[in-house]
Tab-separated table of C-alpha atoms in Angstrom:
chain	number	residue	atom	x	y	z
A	1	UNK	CA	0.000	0.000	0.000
A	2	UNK	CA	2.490	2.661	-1.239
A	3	UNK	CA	-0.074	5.392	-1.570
A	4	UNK	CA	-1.797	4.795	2.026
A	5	UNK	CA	-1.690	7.779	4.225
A	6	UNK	CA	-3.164	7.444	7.456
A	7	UNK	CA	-3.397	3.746	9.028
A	8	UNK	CA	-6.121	3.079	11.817
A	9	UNK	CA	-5.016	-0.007	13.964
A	10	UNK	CA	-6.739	1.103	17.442
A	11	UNK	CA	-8.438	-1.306	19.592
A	12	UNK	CA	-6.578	-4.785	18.742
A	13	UNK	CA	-3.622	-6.770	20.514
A	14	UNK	CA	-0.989	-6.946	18.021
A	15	UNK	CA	1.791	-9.185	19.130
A	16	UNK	CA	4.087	-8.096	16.391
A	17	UNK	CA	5.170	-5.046	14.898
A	18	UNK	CA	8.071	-5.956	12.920
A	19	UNK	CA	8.677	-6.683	9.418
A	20	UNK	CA	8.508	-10.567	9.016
A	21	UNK	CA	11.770	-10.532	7.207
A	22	UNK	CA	15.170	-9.378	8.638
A	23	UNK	CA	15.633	-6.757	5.936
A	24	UNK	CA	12.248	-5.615	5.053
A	25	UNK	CA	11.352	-2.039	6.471
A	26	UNK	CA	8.016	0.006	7.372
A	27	UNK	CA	9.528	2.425	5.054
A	28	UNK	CA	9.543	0.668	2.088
A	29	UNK	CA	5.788	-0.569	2.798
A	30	UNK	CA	4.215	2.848	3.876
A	31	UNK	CA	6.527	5.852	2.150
A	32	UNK	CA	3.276	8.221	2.247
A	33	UNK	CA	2.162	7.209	5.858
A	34	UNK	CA	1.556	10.649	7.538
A	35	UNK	CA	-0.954	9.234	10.514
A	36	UNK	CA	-0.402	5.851	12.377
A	37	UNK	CA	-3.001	4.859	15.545
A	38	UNK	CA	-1.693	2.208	17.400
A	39	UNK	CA	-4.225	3.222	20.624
A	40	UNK	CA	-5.173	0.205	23.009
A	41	UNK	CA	-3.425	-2.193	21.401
A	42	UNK	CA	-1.399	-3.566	24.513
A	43	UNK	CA	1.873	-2.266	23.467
A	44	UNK	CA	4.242	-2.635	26.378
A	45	UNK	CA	8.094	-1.137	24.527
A	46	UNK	CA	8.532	2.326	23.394
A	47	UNK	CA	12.276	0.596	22.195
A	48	UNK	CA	10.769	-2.603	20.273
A	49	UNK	CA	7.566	-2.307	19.329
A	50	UNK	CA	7.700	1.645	18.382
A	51	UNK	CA	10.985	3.342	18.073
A	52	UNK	CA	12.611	-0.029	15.784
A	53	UNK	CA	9.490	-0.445	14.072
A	54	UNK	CA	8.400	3.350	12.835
A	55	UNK	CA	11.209	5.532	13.336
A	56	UNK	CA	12.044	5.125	9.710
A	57	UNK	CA	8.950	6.142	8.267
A	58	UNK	CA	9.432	9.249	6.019
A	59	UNK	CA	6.746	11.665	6.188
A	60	UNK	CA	5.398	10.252	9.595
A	61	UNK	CA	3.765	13.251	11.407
A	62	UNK	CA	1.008	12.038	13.701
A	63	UNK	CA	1.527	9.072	16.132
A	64	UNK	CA	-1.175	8.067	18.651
A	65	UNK	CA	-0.078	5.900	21.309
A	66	UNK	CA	-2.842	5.865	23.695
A	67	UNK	CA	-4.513	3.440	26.045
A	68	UNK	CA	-1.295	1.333	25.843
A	69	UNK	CA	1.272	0.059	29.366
A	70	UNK	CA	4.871	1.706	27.444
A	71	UNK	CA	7.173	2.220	30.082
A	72	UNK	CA	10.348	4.209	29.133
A	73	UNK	CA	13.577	3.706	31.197
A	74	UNK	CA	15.978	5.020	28.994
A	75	UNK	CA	19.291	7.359	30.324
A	76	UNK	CA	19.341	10.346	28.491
A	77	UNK	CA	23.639	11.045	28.274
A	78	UNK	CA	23.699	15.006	26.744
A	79	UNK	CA	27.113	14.146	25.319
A	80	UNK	CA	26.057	10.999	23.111
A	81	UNK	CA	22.803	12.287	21.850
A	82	UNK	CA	22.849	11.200	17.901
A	83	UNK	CA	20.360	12.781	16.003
A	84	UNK	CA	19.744	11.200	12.640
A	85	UNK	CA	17.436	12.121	9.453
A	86	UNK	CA	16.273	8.503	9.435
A	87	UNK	CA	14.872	9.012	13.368
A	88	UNK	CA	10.690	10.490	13.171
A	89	UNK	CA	12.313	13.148	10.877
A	90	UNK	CA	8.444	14.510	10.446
A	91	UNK	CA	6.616	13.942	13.534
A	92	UNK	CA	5.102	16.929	14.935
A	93	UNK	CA	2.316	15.222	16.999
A	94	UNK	CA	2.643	12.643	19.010
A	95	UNK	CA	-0.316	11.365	21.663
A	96	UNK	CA	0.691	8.709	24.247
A	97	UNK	CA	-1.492	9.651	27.130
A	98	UNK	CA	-2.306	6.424	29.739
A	99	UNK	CA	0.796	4.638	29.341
A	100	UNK	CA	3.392	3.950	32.044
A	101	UNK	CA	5.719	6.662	31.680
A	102	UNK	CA	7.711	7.101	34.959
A	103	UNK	CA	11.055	9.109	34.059
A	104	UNK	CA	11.196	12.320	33.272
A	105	UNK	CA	14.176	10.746	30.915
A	106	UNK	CA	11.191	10.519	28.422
A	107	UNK	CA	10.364	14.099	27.915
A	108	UNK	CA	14.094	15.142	27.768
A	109	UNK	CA	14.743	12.035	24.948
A	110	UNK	CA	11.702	13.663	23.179
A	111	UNK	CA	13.608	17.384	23.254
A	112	UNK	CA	16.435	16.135	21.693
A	113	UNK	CA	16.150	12.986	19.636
A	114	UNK	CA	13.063	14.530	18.008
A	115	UNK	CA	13.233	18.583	17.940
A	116	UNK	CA	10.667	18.465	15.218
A	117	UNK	CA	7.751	17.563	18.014
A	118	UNK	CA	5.151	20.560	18.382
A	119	UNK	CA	2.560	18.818	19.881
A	120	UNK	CA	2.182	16.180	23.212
A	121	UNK	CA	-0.344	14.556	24.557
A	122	UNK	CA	0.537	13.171	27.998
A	123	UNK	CA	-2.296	12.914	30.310
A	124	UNK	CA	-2.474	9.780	33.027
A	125	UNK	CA	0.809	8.519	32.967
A	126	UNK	CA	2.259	7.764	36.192
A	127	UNK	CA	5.306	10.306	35.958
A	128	UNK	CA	2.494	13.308	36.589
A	129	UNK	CA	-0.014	11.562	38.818
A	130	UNK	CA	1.007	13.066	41.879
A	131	UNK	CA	2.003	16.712	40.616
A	132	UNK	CA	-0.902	19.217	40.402
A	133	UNK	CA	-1.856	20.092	36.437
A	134	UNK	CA	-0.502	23.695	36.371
A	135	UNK	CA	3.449	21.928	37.784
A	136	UNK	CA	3.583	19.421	35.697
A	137	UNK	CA	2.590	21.570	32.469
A	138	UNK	CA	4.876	23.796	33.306
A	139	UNK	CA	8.165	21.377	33.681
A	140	UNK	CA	6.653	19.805	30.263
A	141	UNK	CA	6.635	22.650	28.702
A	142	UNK	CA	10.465	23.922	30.179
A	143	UNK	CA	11.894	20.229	29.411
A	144	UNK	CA	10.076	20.972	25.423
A	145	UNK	CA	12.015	23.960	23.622
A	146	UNK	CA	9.689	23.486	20.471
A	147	UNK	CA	6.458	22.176	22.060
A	148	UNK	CA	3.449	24.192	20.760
A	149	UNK	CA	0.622	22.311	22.312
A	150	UNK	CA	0.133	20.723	25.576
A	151	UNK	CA	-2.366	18.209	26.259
A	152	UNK	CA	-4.435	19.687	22.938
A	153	UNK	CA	-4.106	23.135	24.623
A	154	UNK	CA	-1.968	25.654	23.033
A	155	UNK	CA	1.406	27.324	24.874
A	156	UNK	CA	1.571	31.509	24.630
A	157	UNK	CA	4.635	32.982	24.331
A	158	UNK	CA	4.180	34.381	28.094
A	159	UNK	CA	3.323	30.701	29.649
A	160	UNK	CA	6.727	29.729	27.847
A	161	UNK	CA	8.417	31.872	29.273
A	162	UNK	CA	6.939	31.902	33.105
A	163	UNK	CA	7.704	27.840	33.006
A	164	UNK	CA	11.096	28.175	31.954
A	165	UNK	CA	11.803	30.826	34.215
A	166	UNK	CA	9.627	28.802	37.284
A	167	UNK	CA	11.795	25.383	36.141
A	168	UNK	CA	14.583	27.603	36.359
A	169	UNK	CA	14.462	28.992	40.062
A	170	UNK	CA	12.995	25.612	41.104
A	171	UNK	CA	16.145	23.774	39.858
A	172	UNK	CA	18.682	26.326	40.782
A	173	UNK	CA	17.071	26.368	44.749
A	174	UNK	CA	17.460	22.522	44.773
A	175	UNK	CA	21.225	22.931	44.133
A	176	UNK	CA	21.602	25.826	46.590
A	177	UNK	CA	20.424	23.592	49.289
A	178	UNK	CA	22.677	20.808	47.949
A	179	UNK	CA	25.811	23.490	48.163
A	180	UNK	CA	24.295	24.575	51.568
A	181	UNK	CA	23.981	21.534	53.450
A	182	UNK	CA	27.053	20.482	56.094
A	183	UNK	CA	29.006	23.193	54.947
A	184	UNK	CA	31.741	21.611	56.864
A	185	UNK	CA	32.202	18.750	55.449
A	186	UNK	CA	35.412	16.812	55.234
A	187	UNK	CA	37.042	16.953	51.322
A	188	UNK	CA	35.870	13.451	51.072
A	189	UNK	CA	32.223	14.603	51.659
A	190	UNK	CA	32.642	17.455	49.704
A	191	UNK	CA	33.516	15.546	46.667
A	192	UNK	CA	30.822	13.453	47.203
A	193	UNK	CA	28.363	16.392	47.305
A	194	UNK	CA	29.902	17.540	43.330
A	195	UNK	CA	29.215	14.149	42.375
A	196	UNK	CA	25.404	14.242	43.504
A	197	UNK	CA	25.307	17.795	41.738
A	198	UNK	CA	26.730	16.911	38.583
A	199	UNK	CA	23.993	13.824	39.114
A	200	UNK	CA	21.279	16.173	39.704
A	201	UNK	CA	22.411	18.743	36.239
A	202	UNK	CA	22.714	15.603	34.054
A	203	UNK	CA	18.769	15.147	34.946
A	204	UNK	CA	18.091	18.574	34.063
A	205	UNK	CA	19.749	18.767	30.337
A	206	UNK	CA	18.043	22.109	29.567
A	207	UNK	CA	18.838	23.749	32.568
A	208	UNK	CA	22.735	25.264	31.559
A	209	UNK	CA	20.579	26.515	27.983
A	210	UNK	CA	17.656	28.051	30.036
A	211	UNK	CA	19.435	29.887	32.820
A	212	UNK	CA	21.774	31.345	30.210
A	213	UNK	CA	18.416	32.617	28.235
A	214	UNK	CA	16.890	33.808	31.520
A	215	UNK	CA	20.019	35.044	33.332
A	216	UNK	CA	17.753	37.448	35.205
A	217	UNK	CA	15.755	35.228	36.758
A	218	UNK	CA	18.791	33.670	38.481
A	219	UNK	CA	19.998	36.919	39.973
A	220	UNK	CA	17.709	36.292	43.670
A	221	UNK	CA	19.224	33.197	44.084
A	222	UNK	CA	23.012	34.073	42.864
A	223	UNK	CA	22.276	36.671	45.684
A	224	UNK	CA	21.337	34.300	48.068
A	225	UNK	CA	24.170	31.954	47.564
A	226	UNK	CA	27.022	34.653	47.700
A	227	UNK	CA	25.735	35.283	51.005
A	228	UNK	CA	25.012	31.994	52.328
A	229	UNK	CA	28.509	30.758	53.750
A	230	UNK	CA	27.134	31.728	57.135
A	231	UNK	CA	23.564	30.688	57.038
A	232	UNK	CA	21.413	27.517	58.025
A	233	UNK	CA	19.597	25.434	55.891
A	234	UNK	CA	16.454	27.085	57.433
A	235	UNK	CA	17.389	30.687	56.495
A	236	UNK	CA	18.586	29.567	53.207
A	237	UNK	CA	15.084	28.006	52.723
A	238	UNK	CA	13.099	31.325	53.175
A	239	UNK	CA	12.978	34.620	51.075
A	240	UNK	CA	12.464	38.349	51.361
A	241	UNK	CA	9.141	39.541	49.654
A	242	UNK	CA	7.857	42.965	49.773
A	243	UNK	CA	3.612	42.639	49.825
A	244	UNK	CA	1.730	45.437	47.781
A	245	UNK	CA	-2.153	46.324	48.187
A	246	UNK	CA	-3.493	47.099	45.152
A	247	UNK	CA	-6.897	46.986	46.199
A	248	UNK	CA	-9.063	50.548	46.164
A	249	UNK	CA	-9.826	49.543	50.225
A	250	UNK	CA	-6.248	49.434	51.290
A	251	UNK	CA	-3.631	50.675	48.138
A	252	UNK	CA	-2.586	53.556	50.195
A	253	UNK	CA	-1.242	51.312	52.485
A	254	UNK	CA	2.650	51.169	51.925
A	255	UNK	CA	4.043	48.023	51.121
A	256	UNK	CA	5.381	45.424	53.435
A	257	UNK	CA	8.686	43.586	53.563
A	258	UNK	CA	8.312	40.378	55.259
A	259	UNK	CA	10.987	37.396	55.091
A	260	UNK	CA	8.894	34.019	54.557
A	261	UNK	CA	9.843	29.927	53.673
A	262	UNK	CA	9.393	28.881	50.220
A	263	UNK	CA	7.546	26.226	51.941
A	264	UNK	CA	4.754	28.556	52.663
A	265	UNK	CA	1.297	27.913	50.918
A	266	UNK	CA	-0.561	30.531	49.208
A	267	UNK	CA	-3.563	30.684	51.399
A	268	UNK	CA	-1.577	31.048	54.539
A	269	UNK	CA	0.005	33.873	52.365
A	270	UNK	CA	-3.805	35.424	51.976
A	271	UNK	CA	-4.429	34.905	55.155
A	272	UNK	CA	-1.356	36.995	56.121
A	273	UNK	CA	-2.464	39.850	53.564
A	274	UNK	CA	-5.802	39.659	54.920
A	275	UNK	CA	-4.312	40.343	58.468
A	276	UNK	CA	-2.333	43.327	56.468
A	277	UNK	CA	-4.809	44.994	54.219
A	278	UNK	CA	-7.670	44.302	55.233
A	279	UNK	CA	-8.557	42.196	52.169
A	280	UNK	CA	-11.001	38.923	52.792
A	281	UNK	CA	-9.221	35.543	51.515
A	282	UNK	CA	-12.452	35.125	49.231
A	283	UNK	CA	-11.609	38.248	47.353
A	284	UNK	CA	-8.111	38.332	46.669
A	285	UNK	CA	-6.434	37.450	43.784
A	286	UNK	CA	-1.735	37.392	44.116
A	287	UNK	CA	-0.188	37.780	40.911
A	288	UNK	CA	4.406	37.692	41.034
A	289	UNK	CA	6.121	40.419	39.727
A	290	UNK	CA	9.736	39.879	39.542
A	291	UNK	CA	11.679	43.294	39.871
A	292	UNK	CA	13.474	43.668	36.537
A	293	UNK	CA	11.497	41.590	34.264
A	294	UNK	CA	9.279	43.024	31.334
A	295	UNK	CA	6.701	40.072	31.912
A	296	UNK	CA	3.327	40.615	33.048
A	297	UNK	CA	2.750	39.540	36.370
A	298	UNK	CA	2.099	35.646	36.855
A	299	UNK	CA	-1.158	34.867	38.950
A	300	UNK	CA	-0.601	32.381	42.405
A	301	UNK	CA	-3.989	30.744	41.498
A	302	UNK	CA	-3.023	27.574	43.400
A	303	UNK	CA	-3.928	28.516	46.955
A	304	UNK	CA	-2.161	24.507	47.491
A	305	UNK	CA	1.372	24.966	46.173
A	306	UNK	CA	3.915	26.775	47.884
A	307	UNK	CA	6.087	30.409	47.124
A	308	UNK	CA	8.946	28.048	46.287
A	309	UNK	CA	6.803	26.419	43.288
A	310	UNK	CA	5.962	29.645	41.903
A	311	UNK	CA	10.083	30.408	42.244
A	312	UNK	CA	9.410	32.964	44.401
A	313	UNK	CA	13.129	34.682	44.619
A	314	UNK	CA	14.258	37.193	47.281
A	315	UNK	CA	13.382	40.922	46.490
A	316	UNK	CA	10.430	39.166	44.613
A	317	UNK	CA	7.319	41.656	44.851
A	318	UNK	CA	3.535	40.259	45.878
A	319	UNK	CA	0.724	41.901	44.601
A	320	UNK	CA	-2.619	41.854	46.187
A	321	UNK	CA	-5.513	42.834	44.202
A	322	UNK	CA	-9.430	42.197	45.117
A	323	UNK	CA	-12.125	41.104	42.820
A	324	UNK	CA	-14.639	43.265	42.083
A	325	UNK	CA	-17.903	41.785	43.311
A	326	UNK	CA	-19.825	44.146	40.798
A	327	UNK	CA	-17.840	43.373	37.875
A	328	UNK	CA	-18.050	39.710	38.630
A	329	UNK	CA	-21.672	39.763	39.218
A	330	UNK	CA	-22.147	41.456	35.878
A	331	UNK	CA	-20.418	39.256	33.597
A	332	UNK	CA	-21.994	36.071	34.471
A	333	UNK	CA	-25.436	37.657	34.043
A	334	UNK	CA	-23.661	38.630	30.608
A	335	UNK	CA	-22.808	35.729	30.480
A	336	UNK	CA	-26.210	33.943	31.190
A	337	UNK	CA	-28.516	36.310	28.907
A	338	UNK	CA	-25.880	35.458	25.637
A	339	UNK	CA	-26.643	31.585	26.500
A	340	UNK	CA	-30.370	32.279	26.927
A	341	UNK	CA	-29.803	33.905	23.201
A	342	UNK	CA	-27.695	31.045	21.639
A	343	UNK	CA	-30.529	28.764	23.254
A	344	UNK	CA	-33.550	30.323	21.712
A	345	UNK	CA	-31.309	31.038	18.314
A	346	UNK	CA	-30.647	27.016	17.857
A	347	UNK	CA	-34.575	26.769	19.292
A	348	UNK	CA	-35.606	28.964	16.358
A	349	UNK	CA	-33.531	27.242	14.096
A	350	UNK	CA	-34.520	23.866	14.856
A	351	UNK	CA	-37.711	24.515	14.711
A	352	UNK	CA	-37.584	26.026	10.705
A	353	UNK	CA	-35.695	22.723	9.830
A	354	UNK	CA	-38.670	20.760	11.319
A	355	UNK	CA	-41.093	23.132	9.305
A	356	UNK	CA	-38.969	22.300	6.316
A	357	UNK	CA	-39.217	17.970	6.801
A	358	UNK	CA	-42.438	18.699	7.361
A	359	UNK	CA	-43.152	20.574	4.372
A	360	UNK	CA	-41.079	17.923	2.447
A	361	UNK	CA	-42.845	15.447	3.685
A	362	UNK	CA	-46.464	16.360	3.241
A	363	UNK	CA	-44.725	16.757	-0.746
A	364	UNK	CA	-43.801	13.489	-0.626
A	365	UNK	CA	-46.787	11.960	0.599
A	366	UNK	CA	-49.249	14.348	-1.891
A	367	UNK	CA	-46.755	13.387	-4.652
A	368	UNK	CA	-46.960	9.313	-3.669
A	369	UNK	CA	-50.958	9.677	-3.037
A	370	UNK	CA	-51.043	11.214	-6.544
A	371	UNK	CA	-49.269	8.842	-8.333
A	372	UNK	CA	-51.269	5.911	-6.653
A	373	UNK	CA	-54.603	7.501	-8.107
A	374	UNK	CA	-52.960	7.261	-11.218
């Protein structure tokens, strides 16, 4: 089937995917293949039963993999990456949601054995079942230089670039406290502690590339770390924030410098700012503005997750703003009345195509009575 260009195979429990002879390839079979849908069929080796099998194919684009138990347990080594035309040299979207993904090895083999990848699909695999949605998009997306779409939703320039910059802080903190910890080792120790660093950097492949792109995010923590020869893991651990009312109750209020953990959650944060401004929990909304940086503010909307998820830096500054009740109340009655409209509109409309089957029909049935009488 030279010509064939998209293959549907979902549903069935196919035991073998290779050629049945030794020098036979996909290739040669399917040279037009664009779409391939191997969903639920009990695959169980990304290696074997996909990567051997397909990789050749030459104007492969679209891969759907889910509904399937692949595991992927491959090391990812930076220096002996070997991309090759012959490896998915087309495939921009690849869906392998409800498999048994575990490593985060996966995602970075995906950045750089195929760079060509704009679109993932990655939902209920163990690797992100115990990570809120918002964290584990946003490592996807850092671990992804050319990822477009997440999950069938698509990535702004400005969500980009917050997740890089929140992988970023996150990564650079972990190896703070790794620097930090028994300062006073012996050399032995010490040497120990590089090894476990250069461990911890050869998981992160795109973190030497993303802190050179977002140098500014880094300088809080290069801050803290020049001045940390002194300090305990616990002061290490907590940052200096400066809390700004901009809520019409309370915005002439000056703003507040408090030192906090990055352990702290965001609603014990708005309960704080409550305590300060004057602003009920219910109503507030925090949005992180990072002095120096021309990005808009990025919104804490998980009152769960902590200051250190958001990579909440010192000399970071807190906003505090308050819904508007009014405003709120407004739109969803805006909201409501456009429905009501869209209702009645596909009402109305539905009702003229009945009108017109019934119209046709009472034609019919006039024209069939008439040529019975004749």
């Amino acid at each position: 089937m030279p010509n064939l260009q998209e293959l549907c195979l979902a549903n069935n429990q196919i035991s073998n995917l290779h050629p049945t002879k030794e020098k036979e390839d996909y290739a040669d079979f399917f040279p037009e293949l664009t779409l391939l849908d191997l969903s639920g069929c009990k695959l169980t080796s990304w290696e074997n039963e996909i990567s051997q099998a397909f990789q050749k194919l030459p104007r492969l684009k679209t891969l759907i993999l889910d509904h399937n138990d692949i595991p992927f347990s491959t090391t990812i080594d930076t220096n002996d990456i070997n991309i090759t035309d012959s490896f998915f040299s087309k495939l921009e979207v690849l869906q392998i949601a409800s498999n048994a993904i575990s490593e985060w090895s996966f995602i970075d083999f995906l950045n750089m054995k195929i760079p060509t990848l704009k679109s993932l699909r990655f939902r209920n695999n163990p690797l992100t079942q115990n990570m809120g949605s918002r964290e584990s998009r946003a490592i996807i997306i850092a671990r992804l230089e050319h990822l477009n779409y997440l999950n069938a939703s698509p990535i702004s320039e400005k969500e980009r670039v917050e997740s890089e910059r929140m992988y970023v802080r996150n990564i650079a903190r972990e190896l703070l406290l790794l620097s930090n910890s028994n300062t006073n080792d012996s050399d032995c120790n010490k040497d120990s502690k590089e090894e476990e660093k250069k461990t911890y950097l050869k998981n992160h492949p795109r973190f030497g590339t993303l802190v050179k792109k977002h140098s500014e995010a880094m300088s809080g923590i290069q801050s803290s770390n020049s001045n940390s020869s002194s300090s305990t893991n616990l002061s290490s651990d907590a940052v200096n924030i400066t809390l700004r009312s901009m809520a019409s109750s309370s915005c002439t209020i000056p703003p507040i410098t408090k030192r906090l953990p990055s352990s702290l959650k965001i609603n014990r944060l708005k309960s704080l700012c409550q305590r300060l401004f004057q602003v009920e929990v219910e109503l507030q909304t925090l949005h992180l503005h990072q002095k120096g940086e021309a990005s808009l503010p990025m919104e804490l909307e998980d009152d769960e997750n902590t200051l250190g998820y958001y990579g909440v830096t010192d000399n970071s500054e807190i906003l505090v703003n308050e819904i508007d009740v009014d405003f709120e109340r407004k739109q969803k009655e805006k909201e409501r009345q456009e429905f009501e409209k869209r209702f009645r509109e596909q009402g109305e409309s539905g009702n003229l195509i009945k009108g017109i089957q019934e119209r046709d029909r009472m034609a019919y049935a006039t024209a069939a009575a008439a040529g019975t009488k004749s």
